Coordinates of N, CA and C in Angstrom, one line a residue:
Chain A
E1 N 0.9 -1.2 0.2 CA 0.1 0.0 0.3 C 0.9 1.6 0.0
D2 N 0.8 2.4 -0.7 CA 1.4 3.6 -1.0 C 1.1 4.1 0.6
Q3 N 2.3 4.9 0.7 CA 2.5 5.6 1.9 C 2.9 7.0 1.6
V4 N 3.0 8.2 2.3 CA 3.2 9.2 1.9 C 3.1 9.9 3.2
T5 N 4.5 10.6 4.2 CA 4.6 11.1 5.2 C 5.4 12.6 4.7
Q6 N 4.5 13.4 5.6 CA 5.3 14.7 5.7 C 5.9 15.2 7.0
S7 N 7.0 16.3 7.0 CA 7.6 16.9 7.9 C 8.2 18.2 7.8
P8 N 8.1 18.7 9.0 CA 7.6 19.1 9.8 C 5.9 18.8 9.7
E9 N 5.2 18.6 11.2 CA 3.7 18.7 11.1 C 3.6 20.3 11.0
A10 N 4.2 21.0 11.6 CA 4.1 22.6 11.6 C 5.4 23.6 11.5
L11 N 5.5 24.5 10.8 CA 6.4 25.4 10.6 C 6.1 26.6 11.1
R12 N 7.4 27.6 11.8 CA 6.6 28.6 11.9 C 7.9 29.4 11.5
L13 N 7.7 30.7 10.7 CA 8.8 31.1 9.9 C 8.7 32.7 10.1
Q14 N 9.7 33.2 10.1 CA 9.7 34.9 10.2 C 9.7 35.2 8.4
E15 N 9.2 36.0 8.3 CA 9.2 36.8 6.9 C 10.3 36.8 6.3
G16 N 10.8 36.1 5.2 CA 12.2 36.2 5.0 C 12.8 35.1 5.1
E17 N 12.4 34.1 5.9 CA 13.3 33.2 6.3 C 13.0 32.0 5.6
S18 N 14.0 31.4 4.7 CA 13.6 30.6 4.2 C 13.8 28.9 4.8
S19 N 13.3 27.8 4.2 CA 13.1 26.2 4.9 C 12.1 25.7 3.9
S20 N 12.4 24.4 4.2 CA 12.1 23.2 3.3 C 11.3 22.5 4.0
L21 N 10.2 22.2 3.2 CA 9.4 20.6 3.6 C 9.9 19.5 3.0
N22 N 9.2 18.5 3.7 CA 9.7 16.9 3.4 C 8.5 16.4 2.8
C23 N 8.9 15.6 2.0 CA 7.9 14.5 1.8 C 8.4 13.3 1.4
S24 N 8.2 12.6 2.4 CA 9.0 10.7 1.8 C 7.8 10.0 1.4
Y25 N 8.2 9.1 0.7 CA 7.2 8.5 0.0 C 7.5 6.6 -0.4
T26 N 6.5 6.0 0.0 CA 6.9 4.5 -0.3 C 5.8 4.0 -1.4
V27 N 6.3 4.0 -2.3 CA 5.0 3.4 -3.6 C 5.6 2.2 -4.3
S28 N 5.0 1.4 -5.1 CA 5.4 0.4 -5.5 C 6.0 0.7 -7.1
G29 N 5.6 1.8 -7.5 CA 5.7 2.3 -9.0 C 5.7 4.2 -9.2
L30 N 6.5 5.0 -9.1 CA 6.1 6.3 -8.9 C 5.6 7.1 -10.4
R31 N 3.9 7.2 -10.3 CA 3.9 7.9 -11.5 C 3.6 9.3 -11.3
G32 N 4.2 10.0 -10.6 CA 4.0 11.4 -10.2 C 4.3 11.9 -9.0
L33 N 4.4 12.9 -8.6 CA 4.1 13.3 -6.9 C 3.8 14.9 -7.2
F34 N 2.4 14.9 -6.4 CA 2.0 16.2 -6.4 C 2.1 16.9 -5.6
W35 N 2.4 18.3 -5.4 CA 2.0 19.4 -4.2 C 0.9 20.3 -4.6
Y36 N 0.3 20.1 -3.2 CA -1.2 21.2 -2.9 C -0.7 22.1 -2.0
R37 N -1.4 23.5 -2.1 CA -1.4 24.0 -1.1 C -2.7 24.3 -0.4
Q38 N -3.3 24.6 0.7 CA -4.7 24.8 1.0 C -4.8 25.7 1.8
D39 N -5.9 26.6 1.7 CA -5.9 27.7 3.0 C -7.2 27.1 3.6
P40 N -7.1 27.5 4.5 CA -8.2 27.0 5.8 C -9.7 27.0 5.3
G41 N -10.4 26.0 5.5 CA -11.8 26.1 4.8 C -12.1 26.1 3.4
K42 N -10.5 25.8 2.6 CA -10.9 25.7 1.1 C -10.4 24.5 0.6
G43 N -10.2 24.3 -0.8 CA -10.1 23.0 -1.6 C -8.8 23.2 -1.6
P44 N -7.9 22.2 -1.7 CA -6.6 22.3 -2.2 C -6.4 22.9 -3.6
E45 N -5.3 23.7 -3.5 CA -4.9 24.2 -5.1 C -3.4 23.7 -5.5
F46 N -3.7 23.4 -6.6 CA -2.6 22.5 -7.6 C -1.5 23.4 -7.4
L47 N 0.1 22.8 -7.2 CA 1.4 23.6 -7.5 C 1.9 22.9 -8.7
F48 N 2.5 21.7 -8.3 CA 3.2 21.2 -9.0 C 3.0 19.9 -9.1
T49 N 3.6 19.0 -10.5 CA 3.6 17.9 -10.6 C 5.1 17.6 -11.1
L50 N 5.8 16.2 -10.2 CA 6.9 16.0 -10.6 C 7.0 14.5 -11.0
Y51 N 7.6 14.1 -11.6 CA 7.3 12.7 -12.6 C 8.4 11.6 -12.1
S52 N 10.1 12.4 -12.2 CA 11.0 11.5 -12.3 C 12.2 12.3 -11.3
A53 N 13.1 11.3 -10.7 CA 13.6 11.8 -9.8 C 15.0 12.8 -10.4
G54 N 15.1 13.9 -10.1 CA 16.3 14.9 -10.4 C 15.3 15.9 -11.2
E55 N 13.6 16.1 -11.2 CA 13.1 17.1 -11.7 C 12.8 18.0 -10.7
E56 N 13.1 19.3 -11.2 CA 12.4 20.5 -10.4 C 11.3 21.5 -11.0
K57 N 10.9 22.0 -10.5 CA 9.8 22.8 -10.7 C 9.6 23.9 -9.8
E58 N 9.5 25.5 -10.6 CA 9.3 26.4 -9.6 C 8.6 27.4 -9.7
K59 N 7.7 28.0 -8.9 CA 6.5 28.9 -9.0 C 6.9 30.0 -7.8
E60 N 7.2 31.4 -8.4 CA 7.2 32.2 -7.7 C 8.4 31.8 -6.3
R61 N 8.2 31.8 -4.9 CA 8.9 31.7 -4.0 C 9.2 30.3 -3.6
L62 N 8.5 29.1 -4.2 CA 8.2 27.9 -4.2 C 9.0 27.0 -5.3
K63 N 10.2 26.2 -4.9 CA 10.8 25.3 -5.7 C 10.3 23.9 -5.2
A64 N 9.8 23.0 -6.2 CA 9.8 21.3 -5.6 C 11.0 20.7 -6.2
T65 N 11.6 19.7 -5.8 CA 12.4 18.7 -6.4 C 12.3 17.4 -5.7
L66 N 12.6 16.3 -6.6 CA 12.1 14.9 -6.5 C 13.6 13.7 -6.3
T67 N 13.4 13.4 -5.2 CA 14.5 12.2 -5.6 C 13.6 11.1 -5.3
K68 N 14.5 9.6 -5.2 CA 13.6 8.3 -5.6 C 13.1 8.2 -4.3
K69 N 13.2 8.9 -3.2 CA 12.8 8.5 -2.1 C 11.4 9.6 -1.2
E70 N 12.1 10.8 -1.6 CA 11.5 12.2 -1.2 C 11.1 12.9 -2.1
S71 N 10.5 13.9 -1.5 CA 10.4 15.5 -2.5 C 10.6 16.3 -1.2
F72 N 10.9 17.6 -1.5 CA 11.5 18.7 -1.3 C 10.5 19.6 -1.7
L73 N 9.9 20.6 -0.7 CA 9.4 21.9 -1.1 C 9.8 23.1 -0.6
H74 N 10.8 23.8 -1.2 CA 11.8 24.7 -0.9 C 11.1 26.1 -0.7
I75 N 10.7 26.6 0.3 CA 10.5 28.2 0.4 C 11.1 29.4 0.6
T76 N 11.5 30.2 -0.4 CA 12.7 31.2 -0.4 C 11.6 32.4 0.0
A77 N 12.4 33.0 0.9 CA 12.1 34.1 1.4 C 10.7 34.1 1.7
P78 N 10.0 33.6 2.3 CA 8.5 33.7 2.5 C 8.1 34.7 2.9
K79 N 6.7 35.3 2.3 CA 6.2 36.7 2.8 C 4.9 35.7 3.5
P80 N 4.2 36.3 4.4 CA 3.2 36.4 5.4 C 1.8 35.2 4.1
E81 N 1.9 35.6 2.9 CA 1.0 35.5 2.3 C 1.3 33.8 1.7
D82 N 2.0 33.5 2.1 CA 2.7 31.9 1.7 C 2.5 31.1 3.1
S83 N 1.4 31.9 4.2 CA 0.8 30.5 5.1 C -0.2 29.9 4.6
A84 N 0.2 28.8 4.8 CA -1.4 27.6 4.3 C -0.1 26.3 5.0
T85 N -1.2 25.6 3.9 CA -1.2 23.7 4.1 C -0.6 23.5 3.4
Y86 N 0.6 22.8 3.2 CA 1.2 22.2 2.1 C 1.0 20.6 2.2
L87 N 0.7 20.1 1.3 CA 0.3 18.5 0.8 C 0.9 18.1 -0.2
C88 N 1.4 16.9 -0.3 CA 1.8 16.1 -1.2 C 1.2 15.0 -1.6
A89 N 1.0 14.4 -2.5 CA 0.3 13.3 -2.6 C 0.6 12.6 -4.0
V90 N 0.4 11.1 -4.1 CA 1.2 10.3 -4.9 C -0.1 9.4 -5.8
P91 N 0.1 9.4 -7.1 CA -1.3 8.9 -7.7 C -0.8 7.0 -7.7
P92 N -1.7 6.2 -7.7 CA -1.8 4.7 -7.4 C -1.0 4.4 -8.9
K93 N -0.5 3.0 -8.7 CA 0.4 2.6 -10.0 C -0.3 2.2 -11.1
A94 N -1.8 1.7 -10.8 CA -2.7 1.2 -11.8 C -3.5 2.8 -12.3
A95 N -4.1 2.5 -13.1 CA -4.9 3.7 -14.0 C -5.8 4.1 -12.7
G96 N -6.0 5.3 -13.0 CA -7.1 5.7 -11.7 C -6.6 7.2 -11.2
N97 N -7.5 7.6 -10.3 CA -6.8 8.8 -9.6 C -7.1 8.9 -8.1
K98 N -6.9 7.8 -7.5 CA -6.9 7.6 -6.3 C -5.5 8.2 -5.6
L99 N -5.7 9.3 -5.3 CA -4.8 9.9 -4.6 C -4.3 9.8 -3.1
T100 N -2.9 9.3 -2.9 CA -2.7 9.2 -1.4 C -1.8 10.4 -1.2
F101 N -2.5 11.1 0.0 CA -1.9 12.2 0.7 C -1.0 11.9 2.0
G102 N -0.4 12.7 2.0 CA 0.4 13.0 3.1 C -0.7 13.6 4.1
G103 N -0.1 13.9 5.4 CA -0.8 14.9 6.6 C -0.7 16.3 6.3
G104 N 0.5 16.5 5.4 CA 0.3 18.1 5.4 C 1.5 18.9 6.1
T105 N 1.8 19.6 5.9 CA 2.8 20.7 6.9 C 2.3 22.0 6.7
R106 N 1.8 22.5 8.3 CA 1.0 23.8 8.4 C 2.5 24.7 8.4
V107 N 2.0 25.7 7.4 CA 3.2 27.0 7.4 C 2.6 28.3 7.9
L108 N 3.1 28.8 8.8 CA 2.9 30.2 9.7 C 3.9 31.0 9.5
V109 N 3.9 31.8 8.5 CA 4.9 32.8 8.3 C 4.3 34.3 8.9
K110 N 5.3 34.7 9.6 CA 4.8 35.7 10.5 C 6.0 37.2 10.0
P111 N 5.1 38.3 10.1 CA 5.7 39.6 9.5 C 6.6 40.1 10.3
Chain B
K1 N -11.5 29.8 -17.9 CA -12.3 28.5 -17.4 C -12.9 28.1 -16.3
A2 N -14.1 28.1 -15.9 CA -14.6 27.9 -14.7 C -14.0 26.9 -13.6
G3 N -13.8 27.0 -12.8 CA -13.3 25.8 -11.7 C -14.2 24.8 -11.4
V4 N -13.8 23.8 -10.8 CA -14.9 22.6 -9.9 C -15.8 23.5 -9.2
T5 N -16.9 23.4 -9.1 CA -17.8 23.8 -8.3 C -18.6 23.0 -7.8
Q6 N -19.1 23.2 -6.3 CA -19.6 22.2 -5.2 C -20.9 23.0 -4.4
T7 N -21.7 22.2 -4.5 CA -23.1 22.5 -3.7 C -23.4 21.8 -3.1
P8 N -23.9 21.9 -1.9 CA -24.2 23.3 -0.9 C -23.0 23.3 -0.8
R9 N -22.5 24.5 -0.1 CA -20.9 24.8 0.9 C -21.0 24.4 2.2
Y10 N -22.4 24.4 2.2 CA -22.6 23.9 4.2 C -23.9 23.2 4.1
L11 N -23.6 22.4 5.3 CA -24.7 21.7 5.5 C -24.7 21.3 6.8
I12 N -25.9 21.1 7.6 CA -25.8 20.7 8.8 C -27.1 19.5 8.9
K13 N -26.7 18.5 9.6 CA -27.8 17.4 9.6 C -27.9 16.7 10.9
T14 N -28.8 16.0 11.1 CA -28.8 14.8 12.1 C -28.5 13.7 12.3
R15 N -27.9 13.1 13.1 CA -27.5 11.5 13.1 C -29.3 11.2 12.3
G16 N -28.6 9.6 11.5 CA -29.6 9.2 11.1 C -30.3 9.1 9.7
Q17 N -29.7 10.9 9.3 CA -30.6 11.5 8.1 C -29.6 11.1 7.0
Q18 N -30.1 11.6 5.8 CA -29.0 11.3 4.7 C -28.8 12.4 3.9
V19 N -27.7 12.6 3.1 CA -27.3 13.9 2.6 C -26.9 13.5 1.1
T20 N -27.1 14.7 0.1 CA -26.7 14.6 -1.3 C -25.8 15.7 -1.7
L21 N -24.2 15.6 -2.0 CA -23.5 16.5 -2.4 C -23.5 16.5 -3.7
S22 N -23.2 17.6 -4.4 CA -23.0 17.6 -6.0 C -21.7 18.4 -6.4
C23 N -21.2 18.1 -7.4 CA -20.1 18.4 -8.2 C -20.5 18.6 -9.4
S24 N -19.6 19.9 -10.2 CA -19.7 20.0 -11.4 C -18.5 20.0 -11.8
P25 N -17.9 19.4 -12.7 CA -16.0 19.2 -12.9 C -15.7 20.6 -13.8
I26 N -14.6 20.4 -13.9 CA -14.4 21.6 -14.8 C -14.8 21.1 -16.4
S27 N -15.4 22.0 -17.5 CA -15.3 21.8 -18.6 C -14.3 20.8 -19.3
G28 N -14.9 19.6 -19.9 CA -14.0 18.8 -20.4 C -13.2 17.5 -19.6
H29 N -13.5 17.9 -18.8 CA -12.9 17.2 -17.7 C -14.1 15.6 -17.1
R30 N -13.1 14.6 -17.3 CA -14.6 13.5 -17.4 C -14.4 12.9 -16.1
S31 N -13.3 12.7 -15.7 CA -12.6 11.9 -14.2 C -13.2 12.9 -12.6
V32 N -14.2 12.6 -12.0 CA -14.1 13.1 -10.8 C -14.1 12.1 -9.7
S33 N -13.4 12.8 -8.5 CA -13.2 11.9 -7.6 C -13.5 12.9 -6.3
W34 N -13.9 11.8 -5.0 CA -14.5 12.7 -4.0 C -13.3 12.4 -2.9
Y35 N -13.1 13.2 -1.8 CA -12.0 13.3 -0.5 C -13.1 13.5 0.3
Q36 N -12.8 12.5 1.6 CA -13.0 13.5 2.7 C -12.0 13.7 3.5
Q37 N -11.8 14.7 3.8 CA -10.8 15.6 4.7 C -11.5 15.9 6.5
T38 N -10.8 15.2 7.3 CA -11.2 15.4 8.9 C -9.6 16.0 9.7
P39 N -9.7 16.8 10.7 CA -8.4 17.0 11.2 C -7.8 15.9 11.7
G40 N -8.3 14.4 12.2 CA -7.8 13.1 12.4 C -7.4 12.7 11.4
Q41 N -7.8 12.1 10.4 CA -7.5 11.6 9.2 C -7.1 12.2 7.9
G42 N -7.1 13.6 7.8 CA -6.5 14.1 6.9 C -7.3 13.6 5.3
L43 N -6.6 13.8 4.2 CA -7.6 13.5 3.4 C -7.4 12.3 2.9
Q44 N -9.0 11.7 2.4 CA -8.9 10.2 2.5 C -9.6 10.0 1.2
F45 N -9.5 9.2 0.3 CA -10.3 8.8 -0.9 C -11.3 8.5 -0.9
L46 N -12.6 8.9 -1.1 CA -14.0 8.0 -1.1 C -14.0 7.1 -2.7
F47 N -14.2 7.5 -3.6 CA -14.4 7.1 -5.1 C -14.2 8.1 -6.0
E48 N -13.7 7.5 -7.1 CA -13.7 8.0 -8.6 C -14.9 7.4 -9.8
Y49 N -15.1 8.5 -10.3 CA -16.0 8.4 -11.5 C -15.6 8.7 -12.8
F50 N -15.7 8.0 -13.8 CA -15.0 8.1 -15.2 C -16.3 7.5 -15.9
S51 N -16.6 8.3 -16.9 CA -17.5 7.7 -18.1 C -18.6 7.3 -17.2
E52 N -19.4 7.5 -16.3 CA -20.3 7.3 -15.6 C -20.2 5.6 -14.9
T53 N -19.0 5.4 -14.5 CA -18.7 4.5 -13.7 C -17.8 4.5 -12.7
Q54 N -17.9 3.7 -11.9 CA -17.0 4.4 -10.6 C -15.8 3.3 -11.1
R55 N -15.0 4.0 -11.4 CA -13.3 3.2 -11.4 C -12.6 3.0 -10.4
N56 N -12.6 3.6 -8.8 CA -11.9 3.2 -7.9 C -12.9 3.5 -6.7
K57 N -12.4 3.1 -5.5 CA -13.1 3.0 -4.4 C -12.1 2.8 -2.9
G58 N -12.3 3.9 -2.3 CA -11.4 4.2 -0.9 C -12.2 3.0 -0.2
N59 N -11.8 2.8 1.0 CA -12.0 1.8 2.4 C -13.4 2.8 3.1
F60 N -14.4 3.0 2.8 CA -15.5 3.5 3.2 C -16.8 2.6 3.6
P61 N -17.4 2.4 4.3 CA -18.7 1.7 4.2 C -19.6 2.2 3.0
G62 N -20.5 0.9 3.0 CA -21.3 1.1 1.7 C -22.5 2.5 2.2
R63 N -22.5 3.0 3.3 CA -23.2 4.3 3.3 C -22.8 5.3 2.3
F64 N -21.3 5.3 2.1 CA -21.1 6.4 1.2 C -21.3 6.1 -0.2
S65 N -21.7 6.5 -1.2 CA -22.1 6.3 -2.9 C -22.2 7.3 -3.5
G66 N -22.2 6.8 -4.7 CA -22.2 8.0 -5.7 C -22.6 7.8 -7.3
R67 N -22.4 8.6 -8.1 CA -22.5 8.3 -9.6 C -22.6 9.7 -10.4
Q68 N -22.2 9.5 -11.3 CA -21.5 10.3 -12.1 C -22.6 10.4 -13.2
F69 N -23.0 11.5 -14.2 CA -24.0 11.7 -15.1 C -23.1 12.0 -16.5
S70 N -24.2 12.0 -17.2 CA -23.6 11.7 -18.7 C -22.8 13.0 -19.2
N71 N -23.1 14.4 -18.2 CA -22.5 15.8 -18.5 C -21.1 15.5 -17.5
S72 N -20.8 14.3 -16.7 CA -19.6 14.5 -15.8 C -19.8 15.0 -14.6
R73 N -21.1 15.9 -14.7 CA -21.4 15.7 -13.0 C -21.6 14.9 -12.1
S74 N -21.4 14.9 -10.6 CA -21.6 13.9 -9.8 C -22.0 14.0 -8.6
E75 N -22.7 12.8 -8.3 CA -23.5 13.0 -6.6 C -22.6 12.3 -6.0
M76 N -22.7 12.6 -4.7 CA -22.6 11.5 -3.6 C -23.4 11.8 -2.5
N77 N -23.6 10.4 -1.9 CA -24.8 10.2 -1.1 C -24.1 9.6 0.2
V78 N -24.6 10.5 1.3 CA -24.2 9.3 2.8 C -25.5 9.2 3.5
S79 N -25.9 7.7 3.8 CA -27.0 7.5 4.1 C -26.9 7.2 5.8
T80 N -27.7 7.5 6.3 CA -27.9 7.0 8.0 C -26.4 7.6 8.7
L81 N -26.6 9.2 8.4 CA -25.7 9.7 8.7 C -24.9 9.6 10.5
E82 N -23.6 9.2 10.7 CA -23.0 9.2 12.1 C -22.1 10.4 12.5
L83 N -22.3 10.9 13.7 CA -21.2 12.1 14.0 C -20.2 11.8 13.6
G84 N -19.2 10.9 13.3 CA -18.0 11.0 12.3 C -17.9 11.2 11.1
D85 N -19.4 11.3 10.3 CA -19.4 12.1 9.1 C -19.1 13.2 8.9
S86 N -18.8 13.9 9.9 CA -18.6 15.4 10.1 C -17.4 15.6 9.4
A87 N -17.4 16.8 8.3 CA -16.1 16.7 7.8 C -16.1 17.7 6.5
L88 N -15.0 17.7 5.8 CA -15.1 18.6 4.5 C -14.9 17.6 3.1
Y89 N -16.1 17.4 2.8 CA -15.7 16.7 1.2 C -15.6 17.6 0.0
L90 N -14.5 16.8 -0.4 CA -14.2 17.8 -1.6 C -14.5 16.7 -2.9
C91 N -14.5 17.4 -3.9 CA -14.6 16.9 -5.1 C -13.3 17.4 -6.1
A92 N -12.8 16.6 -6.8 CA -11.6 16.8 -7.7 C -12.0 16.4 -8.9
S93 N -11.3 16.9 -10.1 CA -11.9 16.5 -11.5 C -10.5 16.7 -11.9
S94 N -10.3 15.6 -13.3 CA -9.3 15.9 -14.0 C -9.3 15.4 -15.2
L95 N -8.4 15.9 -16.4 CA -8.7 15.3 -17.9 C -8.0 14.4 -17.9
V96 N -8.8 13.3 -18.5 CA -8.0 11.9 -18.7 C -7.9 11.9 -20.3
V97 N -6.8 11.4 -20.4 CA -5.7 11.5 -21.7 C -5.1 9.8 -22.0
G98 N -5.8 8.9 -22.8 CA -5.5 7.9 -22.7 C -5.4 7.4 -21.4
S99 N -3.7 6.7 -21.2 CA -3.6 5.9 -19.8 C -2.9 7.2 -18.8
S100 N -2.6 8.1 -19.6 CA -1.7 9.0 -19.0 C -2.5 9.7 -17.3
Y101 N -1.3 10.0 -16.5 CA -2.1 10.5 -15.5 C -2.2 12.2 -15.2
N102 N -3.5 12.5 -15.0 CA -3.3 14.1 -15.2 C -3.6 14.7 -13.8
E103 N -3.1 16.1 -13.5 CA -3.7 16.5 -12.3 C -4.8 16.6 -11.7
Q104 N -5.2 16.6 -10.9 CA -6.3 16.9 -10.0 C -7.1 18.1 -9.7
F105 N -8.1 18.9 -10.1 CA -8.3 19.8 -9.2 C -9.3 20.0 -8.2
F106 N -9.6 20.5 -7.3 CA -10.1 20.7 -6.4 C -11.5 21.7 -6.1
G107 N -12.5 21.4 -5.9 CA -13.4 22.5 -5.7 C -13.2 22.9 -4.0
P108 N -14.3 24.1 -4.0 CA -14.1 24.2 -2.6 C -14.5 23.7 -1.3
G109 N -15.3 22.5 -1.8 CA -15.7 21.9 -0.7 C -17.0 22.2 -0.3
T110 N -17.8 20.9 0.4 CA -19.0 21.2 1.1 C -18.6 20.5 3.0
R111 N -18.7 21.8 3.2 CA -18.6 21.4 5.1 C -19.7 20.6 5.6
L112 N -19.5 19.3 5.8 CA -20.6 18.9 6.4 C -20.9 18.9 8.1
T113 N -21.9 19.1 8.9 CA -22.0 18.9 10.3 C -22.9 18.2 10.7
V114 N -22.4 17.3 11.3 CA -23.7 16.3 11.8 C -23.7 16.3 13.5
L115 N -24.8 16.3 14.0 CA -25.5 16.9 15.1 C -26.3 15.6 15.5

């Protein structure tokens, strides 16, 4: 069974203080890894898809990387509006859209 | 392009009642998946519908059911509600092209409270 673990559970940062979030996974055949951002009371917002080890994607202050066992989401010089819960997820090896999510990392950026 | 829409946004029900939630996917998306999100269990997959057929199912009791219509809109139903069914129910749609995997885009969710 696919497993996804995120760490830390929560992260408090000062504005401008860069940091990284970790997503480790155990899957029988990686078909991709997805990062989402979720604000309180809202649905997850798609950020990135990573398909193979060594791949990197960037969007504003966020950069996602992928290795054979884990993915990192780097937040560079964060701003208060980057405060959210960040979720990673993997799809099944077989066809279909049954995403397995990690527990998420709650990020709070203080001004 | 309009995003995924879900109705209603909030619901309050009592134990034993049943509820129906609705989801309209992004135009052109043919796969609709449903998830339950709770503080204790996080995001958990309920089921996926593609071309009006259930393609995948999560580990939830038979009280949870769904269907998809020919226009790709989907509904999920929960019968005999329990207190533990209180959660944010999220719908996600994706574009299915052959056997490729495509990203899922989520709606705003329906907040269900069971009293």
